[in-house]
Every structure is written in C-alpha cells, then in structure tokens.
Amino acid sequence: MSNIRFLLSGLLACLLFNGCMKDNATEYVVDADFEEYVQRFIIEAAARGMEIDFSDTGLLIEYSDRIVDGASGYCYLGEHHIVIDKAEWTALTDTQKEYLIFHELGHCELNRRHKNDQFDNLLWKSLMRGDPLIGTQLNIPVPYHGFRKNYYRNELFNEYITAPVWSNPSFAIDDIFQSDKELIIERQNTPRVFEAPTEVGENFEMEFQINGLNSVPFITELTWGTGSQGFFVRIYRNFGTYIGALENGKDQQIFYHPTKDNLNKITVRQRDGMTQLFFDNNLIYHFDELPFNLTNIKLEAKDGTGALVSSFSVESFNLNKIL
Ligand SMILES: [Zn+2]
C-alpha cells in the first residue's frame, strides 16, 4: 500500500555494515550539507564533558549513489564512514537531519549499536533505536522533537541515564473545569472545521465531537497552527494515528498511536507551555506548545483522492480560552 510506504519513509531507517578499518581513514571529508549537524554533535558532546575530535580518526560523510532497502542512512562499523540517501535527506526537517546525523555518529564515533528498549507508554528510550524492529515497532518514530530532545541527547552520550519525567505523564481531562474556560468559537453539525481565529492567547482548548470516523476510507486529519507550521493528528484507516509537527511544508512524525476507529471526541489542550491530546477523554500524548499564536484550525476527513467524505461530520466544535 503506497500510502503506508510513504508514512514509513519518514521514520529514518538505518543499516549497519561491518566495514574494515582503512589505513588512511584519517581524512575529514564531510559534504557541506552535513557539516552543520556534525558541528552540533561536537557542541552537544562538549556540553556533556566529552571532547570530540575527528582529527585522529577522520570522518567521511557522503551521499549514496544507490538506495539500500529504503534506508535513510548507513554506517560502516569500524570506520568513520557514513552514507546518506539524498532523496530522503532532502525531505527531512532540520530536526530530523540532526537526528539522523547524531544517530549515525552514535554508531561511528560513540561505537553504539541499536537499542530498542521502550518506556511503558512505548516511547523509545534511545535515538539509537533501529533494525531489527518488529510488529508495530516499525510504526513508532523516535519523538526527537521539542522538549524531549534534551533527554535523547543526554542518552546518546550516556545510555545509563535515568528515565525522564515525561515518560510517565499525569495530565487528565478533568484537570480544568468548565468555569476555567471562555468560549470563543462554537460550531455544530458541520462537514468539516476550517477556522481562522484571532487573539486566542497561549492557553486554549479545542474540542471536536465527531461522527462517522469508521466510514472514512483513508484519512481524518486535524491540523492547527498558522497553516504552514504547527501540529497535526492524522488518523489513517486500517493503520492508526500519527501525531507530528508541520515545518514549512515538511512533516515530522513524532508519535504513533494504534487508534484508527471508534473515536468520538478529540480534545487538544494547550496550557502552561504544553499541548495535551485526548481521545475520548484519555490522554494520548503531550508535546510542546505552539511557538506562535493559533490562527488556523482544520479538521477534515478525506478519501484516497483528497475528496471530503460526506458521511463524516463534526457534531460540535468548541474553541475555548483557558482563563
Ligand atoms: Zn543505526
């Protein structure tokens, strides 16, 4: 199914090859496209008391002239040699590029192997997660984004670090009361939501009561932010839900949840610097707040051709300020 293949292509697969040490592997040859991310790696290492200097080992990072099993990158173990797929690289956000280079340098410079441990909520413990992945593990991205980045950077340089507080969140739908809210926009029985609110403020809540999700043949998509930047929730028929960030036309998937049907209510709450997402009043995921004012909200159900699905409707939509 081509749509799913497309989904998985953003998950930053990586392959390892056993190389043999070259005698002359002390040259530093890094394509200009990758240099900034190598420098970030050196800076993050230094911030954790680790001095990285490639003058002794050399470093070769280059584009591949072939695609290997759809991998975004690969590393020759035992050599400081990383190869990146050009088509995949071009499609990545800045954050994903950093993730990919950090992961590959985790192999090449820090001599780390893949580590596929997960927290109770299935979030990965390490950005060194990789082959072999089994079952729904294949669908789950590393949430290397926003406030979680610092933990993954810490773990990269010290894999025995303690679990972060976000691995066990305690947000609940009844953390706030109706009296804490001030209604800004209200809609009822509409085929979709398409709003351009103003002056929403930093703390707000969007509540969508939906009908007919189970009849949607392809995707039900909620986006909010400015239109070109912000966050998305994409519920795919027969697959599950991706939550992610929009970055000027590029997408970063940051969380997978198996919900694909039997959902009646979606709540997005931005409060105290955090976004909380609830499905039918249960916390699904929490992530950063929007870095700008909310000016665009869209919820639509579409078939494989992009046409709106007439059997889907929004029974009610409320946008509230949280006081
Ligand atoms: Zn890898």
mmCIF file of C-alpha atoms and ligand atoms in Angstrom:
data_model
loop_
_atom_site.group_PDB
_atom_site.id
_atom_site.type_symbol
_atom_site.label_atom_id
_atom_site.label_comp_id
_atom_site.label_asym_id
_atom_site.label_seq_id
_atom_site.Cartn_x
_atom_site.Cartn_y
_atom_site.Cartn_z
ATOM 1 C CA MET A 1 0.000 0.000 0.000
ATOM 2 C CA SER A 2 1.776 3.087 -1.225
ATOM 3 C CA ASN A 3 0.381 5.439 1.399
ATOM 4 C CA ILE A 4 1.809 3.373 4.212
ATOM 5 C CA ARG A 5 5.129 3.075 2.431
ATOM 6 C CA PHE A 6 5.171 6.856 2.293
ATOM 7 C CA LEU A 7 4.459 7.027 6.004
ATOM 8 C CA LEU A 8 7.316 4.745 6.892
ATOM 9 C CA SER A 9 9.798 6.617 4.762
ATOM 10 C CA GLY A 10 9.940 9.380 7.355
ATOM 11 C CA LEU A 11 10.969 7.023 10.109
ATOM 12 C CA LEU A 12 14.675 7.274 9.480
ATOM 13 C CA ALA A 13 15.743 3.708 8.954
ATOM 14 C CA CYS A 14 19.400 2.965 9.324
ATOM 15 C CA LEU A 15 21.524 -0.001 8.322
ATOM 16 C CA LEU A 16 24.830 -1.124 9.699
ATOM 17 C CA PHE A 17 27.598 -2.729 7.723
ATOM 18 C CA ASN A 18 30.703 -4.326 9.025
ATOM 19 C CA GLY A 19 33.466 -2.407 7.399
ATOM 20 C CA CYS A 20 37.140 -2.971 7.774
ATOM 21 C CA MET A 21 39.366 -0.203 9.016
ATOM 22 C CA LYS A 22 41.144 1.616 6.261
ATOM 23 C CA ASP A 23 44.750 2.587 6.846
ATOM 24 C CA ASN A 24 44.245 6.071 5.509
ATOM 25 C CA ALA A 25 40.937 6.810 7.267
ATOM 26 C CA THR A 26 42.137 9.964 8.986
ATOM 27 C CA GLU A 27 40.879 12.491 6.471
ATOM 28 C CA TYR A 28 37.950 14.720 7.353
ATOM 29 C CA VAL A 29 35.687 14.792 4.307
ATOM 30 C CA VAL A 30 32.159 15.901 5.152
ATOM 31 C CA ASP A 31 29.776 17.145 2.484
ATOM 32 C CA ALA A 32 28.770 20.752 3.221
ATOM 33 C CA ASP A 33 25.128 19.692 3.668
ATOM 34 C CA PHE A 34 26.088 17.649 6.741
ATOM 35 C CA GLU A 35 28.743 19.891 8.311
ATOM 36 C CA GLU A 36 26.346 21.932 10.467
ATOM 37 C CA TYR A 37 24.952 18.777 12.054
ATOM 38 C CA VAL A 38 28.410 17.371 12.769
ATOM 39 C CA GLN A 39 29.284 20.654 14.480
ATOM 40 C CA ARG A 40 26.092 20.418 16.570
ATOM 41 C CA PHE A 41 27.153 16.907 17.622
ATOM 42 C CA ILE A 42 30.551 18.251 18.750
ATOM 43 C CA ILE A 43 28.823 21.068 20.682
ATOM 44 C CA GLU A 44 26.335 18.736 22.399
ATOM 45 C CA ALA A 45 29.159 16.370 23.345
ATOM 46 C CA ALA A 46 31.196 19.256 24.769
ATOM 47 C CA ALA A 47 28.182 20.402 26.794
ATOM 48 C CA ARG A 48 28.291 16.953 28.428
ATOM 49 C CA GLY A 49 32.005 16.996 29.109
ATOM 50 C CA MET A 50 33.029 14.911 26.118
ATOM 51 C CA GLU A 51 35.624 16.173 23.692
ATOM 52 C CA ILE A 52 35.039 15.004 20.133
ATOM 53 C CA ASP A 53 37.890 15.467 17.720
ATOM 54 C CA PHE A 54 37.846 13.740 14.366
ATOM 55 C CA SER A 55 41.481 14.618 13.609
ATOM 56 C CA ASP A 56 42.649 11.244 14.909
ATOM 57 C CA THR A 57 40.026 9.097 13.197
ATOM 58 C CA GLY A 58 38.943 11.156 10.216
ATOM 59 C CA LEU A 59 35.319 11.290 9.129
ATOM 60 C CA LEU A 60 33.691 10.637 5.775
ATOM 61 C CA ILE A 61 30.036 11.571 5.282
ATOM 62 C CA GLU A 62 28.754 11.384 1.741
ATOM 63 C CA TYR A 63 25.602 10.891 -0.289
ATOM 64 C CA SER A 64 24.892 7.430 -1.600
ATOM 65 C CA ASP A 65 24.673 6.668 -5.278
ATOM 66 C CA ARG A 66 22.193 3.871 -4.566
ATOM 67 C CA ILE A 67 19.253 3.170 -2.276
ATOM 68 C CA VAL A 68 19.737 0.340 0.166
ATOM 69 C CA ASP A 69 16.417 -1.141 1.302
ATOM 70 C CA GLY A 70 14.907 2.327 1.718
ATOM 71 C CA ALA A 71 17.363 3.255 4.455
ATOM 72 C CA SER A 72 17.920 6.960 5.130
ATOM 73 C CA GLY A 73 21.493 6.342 6.115
ATOM 74 C CA TYR A 74 24.015 3.706 6.860
ATOM 75 C CA CYS A 75 27.204 3.396 8.753
ATOM 76 C CA TYR A 76 30.209 1.213 8.217
ATOM 77 C CA LEU A 77 31.098 -0.039 11.678
ATOM 78 C CA GLY A 78 34.767 0.166 12.475
ATOM 79 C CA GLU A 79 35.164 3.055 10.071
ATOM 80 C CA HIS A 80 34.177 6.681 10.411
ATOM 81 C CA HIS A 81 32.165 6.383 7.224
ATOM 82 C CA ILE A 82 28.500 7.404 6.918
ATOM 83 C CA VAL A 83 26.405 7.306 3.773
ATOM 84 C CA ILE A 84 23.140 9.242 3.443
ATOM 85 C CA ASP A 85 20.367 8.757 0.901
ATOM 86 C CA LYS A 86 19.961 12.066 -0.930
ATOM 87 C CA ALA A 87 16.226 11.825 -1.676
ATOM 88 C CA GLU A 88 15.433 11.004 1.961
ATOM 89 C CA TRP A 89 17.727 13.757 3.254
ATOM 90 C CA THR A 90 16.065 16.409 1.108
ATOM 91 C CA ALA A 91 12.649 15.501 2.538
ATOM 92 C CA LEU A 92 13.754 15.764 6.191
ATOM 93 C CA THR A 93 13.113 18.671 8.548
ATOM 94 C CA ASP A 94 16.094 20.324 10.241
ATOM 95 C CA THR A 95 15.338 18.369 13.422
ATOM 96 C CA GLN A 96 15.203 15.072 11.543
ATOM 97 C CA LYS A 97 18.510 15.837 9.820
ATOM 98 C CA GLU A 98 20.101 16.433 13.207
ATOM 99 C CA TYR A 99 18.584 13.192 14.482
ATOM 100 C CA LEU A 100 19.926 11.183 11.551
ATOM 101 C CA ILE A 101 23.493 12.527 11.768
ATOM 102 C CA PHE A 102 23.518 12.144 15.577
ATOM 103 C CA HIS A 103 22.292 8.548 15.208
ATOM 104 C CA GLU A 104 24.940 7.661 12.637
ATOM 105 C CA LEU A 105 27.687 9.340 14.684
ATOM 106 C CA GLY A 106 26.350 7.314 17.634
ATOM 107 C CA HIS A 107 27.477 4.254 15.682
ATOM 108 C CA CYS A 108 30.652 5.616 14.152
ATOM 109 C CA GLU A 109 32.070 7.857 16.871
ATOM 110 C CA LEU A 110 30.455 6.586 20.084
ATOM 111 C CA ASN A 111 30.582 2.944 18.950
ATOM 112 C CA ARG A 112 26.953 2.363 19.943
ATOM 113 C CA ARG A 113 24.681 -0.329 18.492
ATOM 114 C CA HIS A 114 20.925 -0.225 18.078
ATOM 115 C CA LYS A 115 18.951 -0.155 21.326
ATOM 116 C CA ASN A 116 15.230 -0.885 21.146
ATOM 117 C CA ASP A 117 14.108 -0.508 24.769
ATOM 118 C CA GLN A 118 10.785 1.306 25.269
ATOM 119 C CA PHE A 119 9.130 3.101 28.182
ATOM 120 C CA ASP A 120 5.762 1.829 29.452
ATOM 121 C CA ASN A 121 3.939 4.126 27.010
ATOM 122 C CA LEU A 122 6.039 2.580 24.191
ATOM 123 C CA LEU A 123 8.136 5.700 23.601
ATOM 124 C CA TRP A 124 11.682 4.761 22.636
ATOM 125 C CA LYS A 125 14.378 5.096 25.287
ATOM 126 C CA SER A 126 17.091 5.924 22.790
ATOM 127 C CA LEU A 127 17.581 7.619 19.456
ATOM 128 C CA MET A 128 19.751 4.582 18.701
ATOM 129 C CA ARG A 129 16.588 2.582 18.049
ATOM 130 C CA GLY A 130 16.835 0.731 14.744
ATOM 131 C CA ASP A 131 16.937 -2.596 12.945
ATOM 132 C CA PRO A 132 15.591 -5.105 13.717
ATOM 133 C CA LEU A 133 12.144 -3.659 14.528
ATOM 134 C CA ILE A 134 9.176 -5.977 14.884
ATOM 135 C CA GLY A 135 5.383 -5.570 14.518
ATOM 136 C CA THR A 136 4.043 -2.120 15.345
ATOM 137 C CA GLN A 137 7.540 -1.063 16.487
ATOM 138 C CA LEU A 138 8.060 -0.279 12.803
ATOM 139 C CA ASN A 139 5.407 2.437 13.037
ATOM 140 C CA ILE A 140 6.761 4.219 16.084
ATOM 141 C CA PRO A 141 9.143 7.123 15.459
ATOM 142 C CA VAL A 142 11.653 8.394 17.993
ATOM 143 C CA PRO A 143 9.990 11.565 19.386
ATOM 144 C CA TYR A 144 13.145 13.609 18.852
ATOM 145 C CA HIS A 145 11.338 16.908 18.968
ATOM 146 C CA GLY A 146 10.822 19.873 21.268
ATOM 147 C CA PHE A 147 11.379 19.377 24.981
ATOM 148 C CA ARG A 148 12.199 15.663 24.535
ATOM 149 C CA LYS A 149 15.339 16.399 22.528
ATOM 150 C CA ASN A 150 17.475 17.097 25.573
ATOM 151 C CA TYR A 151 16.800 13.663 27.071
ATOM 152 C CA TYR A 152 17.714 11.913 23.806
ATOM 153 C CA ARG A 153 20.912 13.935 23.537
ATOM 154 C CA ASN A 154 21.796 13.053 27.147
ATOM 155 C CA GLU A 155 21.066 9.379 26.475
ATOM 156 C CA LEU A 156 23.153 9.393 23.313
ATOM 157 C CA PHE A 157 26.266 10.326 25.277
ATOM 158 C CA ASN A 158 25.318 8.357 28.425
ATOM 159 C CA GLU A 159 22.986 5.439 27.863
ATOM 160 C CA TYR A 160 22.642 4.728 31.603
ATOM 161 C CA ILE A 161 20.760 7.958 32.257
ATOM 162 C CA THR A 162 17.571 7.824 34.362
ATOM 163 C CA ALA A 163 14.101 7.959 32.784
ATOM 164 C CA PRO A 164 12.755 11.445 32.018
ATOM 165 C CA VAL A 165 9.665 12.780 33.829
ATOM 166 C CA TRP A 166 7.740 12.845 30.539
ATOM 167 C CA SER A 167 7.853 9.056 30.356
ATOM 168 C CA ASN A 168 5.070 8.981 32.950
ATOM 169 C CA PRO A 169 2.735 11.970 32.462
ATOM 170 C CA SER A 170 -0.235 12.604 34.756
ATOM 171 C CA PHE A 171 -2.367 15.050 32.748
ATOM 172 C CA ALA A 172 -6.102 14.357 32.905
ATOM 173 C CA ILE A 173 -9.122 15.728 31.075
ATOM 174 C CA ASP A 174 -10.649 16.942 34.341
ATOM 175 C CA ASP A 175 -7.569 18.985 35.307
ATOM 176 C CA ILE A 176 -9.627 22.037 34.383
ATOM 177 C CA PHE A 177 -13.280 22.882 34.917
ATOM 178 C CA GLN A 178 -15.887 24.431 32.658
ATOM 179 C CA SER A 179 -15.613 27.579 34.756
ATOM 180 C CA ASP A 180 -11.939 27.843 33.720
ATOM 181 C CA LYS A 181 -12.968 28.258 30.075
ATOM 182 C CA GLU A 182 -14.292 31.109 27.939
ATOM 183 C CA LEU A 183 -15.948 30.112 24.667
ATOM 184 C CA ILE A 184 -14.517 31.850 21.564
ATOM 185 C CA ILE A 185 -15.917 29.810 18.654
ATOM 186 C CA GLU A 186 -18.763 27.303 18.554
ATOM 187 C CA ARG A 187 -19.945 25.268 15.526
ATOM 188 C CA GLN A 188 -22.461 22.468 15.196
ATOM 189 C CA ASN A 189 -23.226 19.793 12.572
ATOM 190 C CA THR A 190 -20.644 20.846 10.035
ATOM 191 C CA PRO A 191 -18.923 18.604 7.414
ATOM 192 C CA ARG A 192 -15.523 19.941 8.483
ATOM 193 C CA VAL A 193 -13.855 22.561 10.648
ATOM 194 C CA PHE A 194 -11.952 25.349 8.956
ATOM 195 C CA GLU A 195 -11.371 28.343 11.212
ATOM 196 C CA ALA A 196 -9.008 31.332 11.360
ATOM 197 C CA PRO A 197 -9.301 32.555 14.954
ATOM 198 C CA THR A 198 -7.633 35.689 16.312
ATOM 199 C CA GLU A 199 -6.360 36.565 19.751
ATOM 200 C CA VAL A 200 -6.716 33.081 21.172
ATOM 201 C CA GLY A 201 -3.861 33.523 23.622
ATOM 202 C CA GLU A 202 -1.384 30.975 24.942
ATOM 203 C CA ASN A 203 -3.819 28.776 26.847
ATOM 204 C CA PHE A 204 -6.715 27.298 24.908
ATOM 205 C CA GLU A 205 -8.706 24.156 24.302
ATOM 206 C CA MET A 206 -10.253 22.731 21.130
ATOM 207 C CA GLU A 207 -12.941 20.102 21.488
ATOM 208 C CA PHE A 208 -14.288 18.137 18.494
ATOM 209 C CA GLN A 209 -17.249 15.749 18.754
ATOM 210 C CA ILE A 210 -17.114 13.700 15.553
ATOM 211 C CA ASN A 211 -19.445 11.304 13.742
ATOM 212 C CA GLY A 212 -18.629 8.701 11.097
ATOM 213 C CA LEU A 213 -14.891 8.166 11.613
ATOM 214 C CA ASN A 214 -15.381 4.458 10.887
ATOM 215 C CA SER A 215 -16.703 5.262 7.402
ATOM 216 C CA VAL A 216 -13.662 7.321 6.354
ATOM 217 C CA PRO A 217 -11.768 5.287 3.711
ATOM 218 C CA PHE A 218 -8.368 6.980 4.039
ATOM 219 C CA ILE A 219 -7.570 9.792 6.476
ATOM 220 C CA THR A 220 -9.104 12.071 9.075
ATOM 221 C CA GLU A 221 -6.752 14.969 9.625
ATOM 222 C CA LEU A 222 -6.646 17.689 12.248
ATOM 223 C CA THR A 223 -4.079 20.483 11.887
ATOM 224 C CA TRP A 224 -3.607 23.607 13.941
ATOM 225 C CA GLY A 225 -1.078 26.431 13.974
ATOM 226 C CA THR A 226 -0.518 29.008 11.256
ATOM 227 C CA GLY A 227 -1.358 26.826 8.271
ATOM 228 C CA SER A 228 2.212 26.106 7.182
ATOM 229 C CA GLN A 229 3.554 25.488 10.689
ATOM 230 C CA GLY A 230 2.056 23.795 13.694
ATOM 231 C CA PHE A 231 0.953 20.293 14.613
ATOM 232 C CA PHE A 232 -1.120 17.523 13.081
ATOM 233 C CA VAL A 233 -3.133 14.490 14.138
ATOM 234 C CA ARG A 234 -3.671 12.088 11.219
ATOM 235 C CA ILE A 235 -5.930 9.105 11.752
ATOM 236 C CA TYR A 236 -5.353 6.568 8.978
ATOM 237 C CA ARG A 237 -7.908 3.915 8.133
ATOM 238 C CA ASN A 238 -6.614 0.431 8.996
ATOM 239 C CA PHE A 239 -3.346 1.817 10.283
ATOM 240 C CA GLY A 240 -3.514 4.108 13.294
ATOM 241 C CA THR A 241 -2.765 7.679 14.278
ATOM 242 C CA TYR A 242 0.304 9.817 13.708
ATOM 243 C CA ILE A 243 0.891 12.976 15.704
ATOM 244 C CA GLY A 244 3.516 15.301 14.355
ATOM 245 C CA ALA A 245 4.837 18.729 13.551
ATOM 246 C CA LEU A 246 4.499 20.741 10.341
ATOM 247 C CA GLU A 247 7.588 22.688 9.412
ATOM 248 C CA ASN A 248 7.181 24.829 6.274
ATOM 249 C CA GLY A 249 5.787 22.095 4.083
ATOM 250 C CA LYS A 250 7.753 19.264 5.684
ATOM 251 C CA ASP A 251 6.332 16.858 8.242
ATOM 252 C CA GLN A 252 7.908 15.264 11.252
ATOM 253 C CA GLN A 253 6.005 12.353 12.753
ATOM 254 C CA ILE A 254 6.671 12.312 16.484
ATOM 255 C CA PHE A 255 4.204 9.808 17.916
ATOM 256 C CA TYR A 256 2.208 6.772 16.778
ATOM 257 C CA HIS A 257 -0.955 5.524 18.463
ATOM 258 C CA PRO A 258 -2.992 2.497 17.299
ATOM 259 C CA THR A 259 -6.338 4.365 17.350
ATOM 260 C CA LYS A 260 -7.866 4.082 13.875
ATOM 261 C CA ASP A 261 -11.622 3.889 14.520
ATOM 262 C CA ASN A 262 -14.269 4.028 17.251
ATOM 263 C CA LEU A 263 -13.349 7.551 18.276
ATOM 264 C CA ASN A 264 -15.958 10.192 19.091
ATOM 265 C CA LYS A 265 -14.126 13.058 20.733
ATOM 266 C CA ILE A 266 -10.774 14.756 20.163
ATOM 267 C CA THR A 267 -9.542 17.346 22.654
ATOM 268 C CA VAL A 268 -6.420 19.485 22.188
ATOM 269 C CA ARG A 269 -5.462 21.490 25.242
ATOM 270 C CA GLN A 270 -2.558 23.961 25.230
ATOM 271 C CA ARG A 271 -1.797 25.068 28.745
ATOM 272 C CA ASP A 272 1.254 26.184 30.738
ATOM 273 C CA GLY A 273 3.651 25.664 27.842
ATOM 274 C CA MET A 274 2.404 22.189 26.934
ATOM 275 C CA THR A 275 -0.002 20.632 24.449
ATOM 276 C CA GLN A 276 -2.082 17.705 25.668
ATOM 277 C CA LEU A 277 -4.046 15.498 23.282
ATOM 278 C CA PHE A 278 -7.013 13.445 24.484
ATOM 279 C CA PHE A 279 -9.052 10.831 22.592
ATOM 280 C CA ASP A 280 -12.434 10.207 24.242
ATOM 281 C CA ASN A 281 -11.112 11.940 27.377
ATOM 282 C CA ASN A 282 -7.993 9.724 27.659
ATOM 283 C CA LEU A 283 -4.540 11.301 27.430
ATOM 284 C CA ILE A 284 -2.830 10.078 24.253
ATOM 285 C CA TYR A 285 0.295 12.212 24.110
ATOM 286 C CA HIS A 286 1.724 15.512 25.291
ATOM 287 C CA PHE A 287 4.197 17.738 23.496
ATOM 288 C CA ASP A 288 5.351 21.348 23.104
ATOM 289 C CA GLU A 289 3.073 24.344 22.809
ATOM 290 C CA LEU A 290 2.796 26.207 19.520
ATOM 291 C CA PRO A 291 5.726 28.640 19.204
ATOM 292 C CA PHE A 292 3.339 31.246 17.758
ATOM 293 C CA ASN A 293 -0.307 32.309 18.013
ATOM 294 C CA LEU A 294 -3.026 29.945 16.890
ATOM 295 C CA THR A 295 -4.513 31.348 13.665
ATOM 296 C CA ASN A 296 -5.577 28.261 11.727
ATOM 297 C CA ILE A 297 -7.606 25.175 12.649
ATOM 298 C CA LYS A 298 -8.648 22.495 10.174
ATOM 299 C CA LEU A 299 -10.341 19.125 10.620
ATOM 300 C CA GLU A 300 -11.272 17.115 7.537
ATOM 301 C CA ALA A 301 -11.975 13.517 6.535
ATOM 302 C CA LYS A 302 -10.766 12.555 3.055
ATOM 303 C CA ASP A 303 -10.768 9.608 0.695
ATOM 304 C CA GLY A 304 -7.726 8.451 -1.281
ATOM 305 C CA THR A 305 -8.232 11.177 -3.894
ATOM 306 C CA GLY A 306 -8.366 14.006 -1.367
ATOM 307 C CA ALA A 307 -12.152 14.496 -1.631
ATOM 308 C CA LEU A 308 -14.119 15.206 1.536
ATOM 309 C CA VAL A 309 -16.039 12.238 2.939
ATOM 310 C CA SER A 310 -19.740 13.121 3.145
ATOM 311 C CA SER A 311 -20.585 10.503 5.782
ATOM 312 C CA PHE A 312 -18.192 12.198 8.227
ATOM 313 C CA SER A 313 -19.344 15.201 10.237
ATOM 314 C CA VAL A 314 -18.381 17.315 13.193
ATOM 315 C CA GLU A 315 -21.289 17.245 15.593
ATOM 316 C CA SER A 316 -19.809 20.083 17.589
ATOM 317 C CA PHE A 317 -16.630 22.131 17.730
ATOM 318 C CA ASN A 318 -15.723 24.418 20.609
ATOM 319 C CA LEU A 319 -12.683 26.646 20.864
ATOM 320 C CA ASN A 320 -12.180 27.964 24.372
ATOM 321 C CA LYS A 321 -9.709 30.265 26.008
ATOM 322 C CA ILE A 322 -8.415 28.766 29.228
ATOM 323 C CA LEU A 323 -8.530 31.513 31.845
HETATM 324 ZN ZN ZN B 1 21.525 2.823 13.080
#
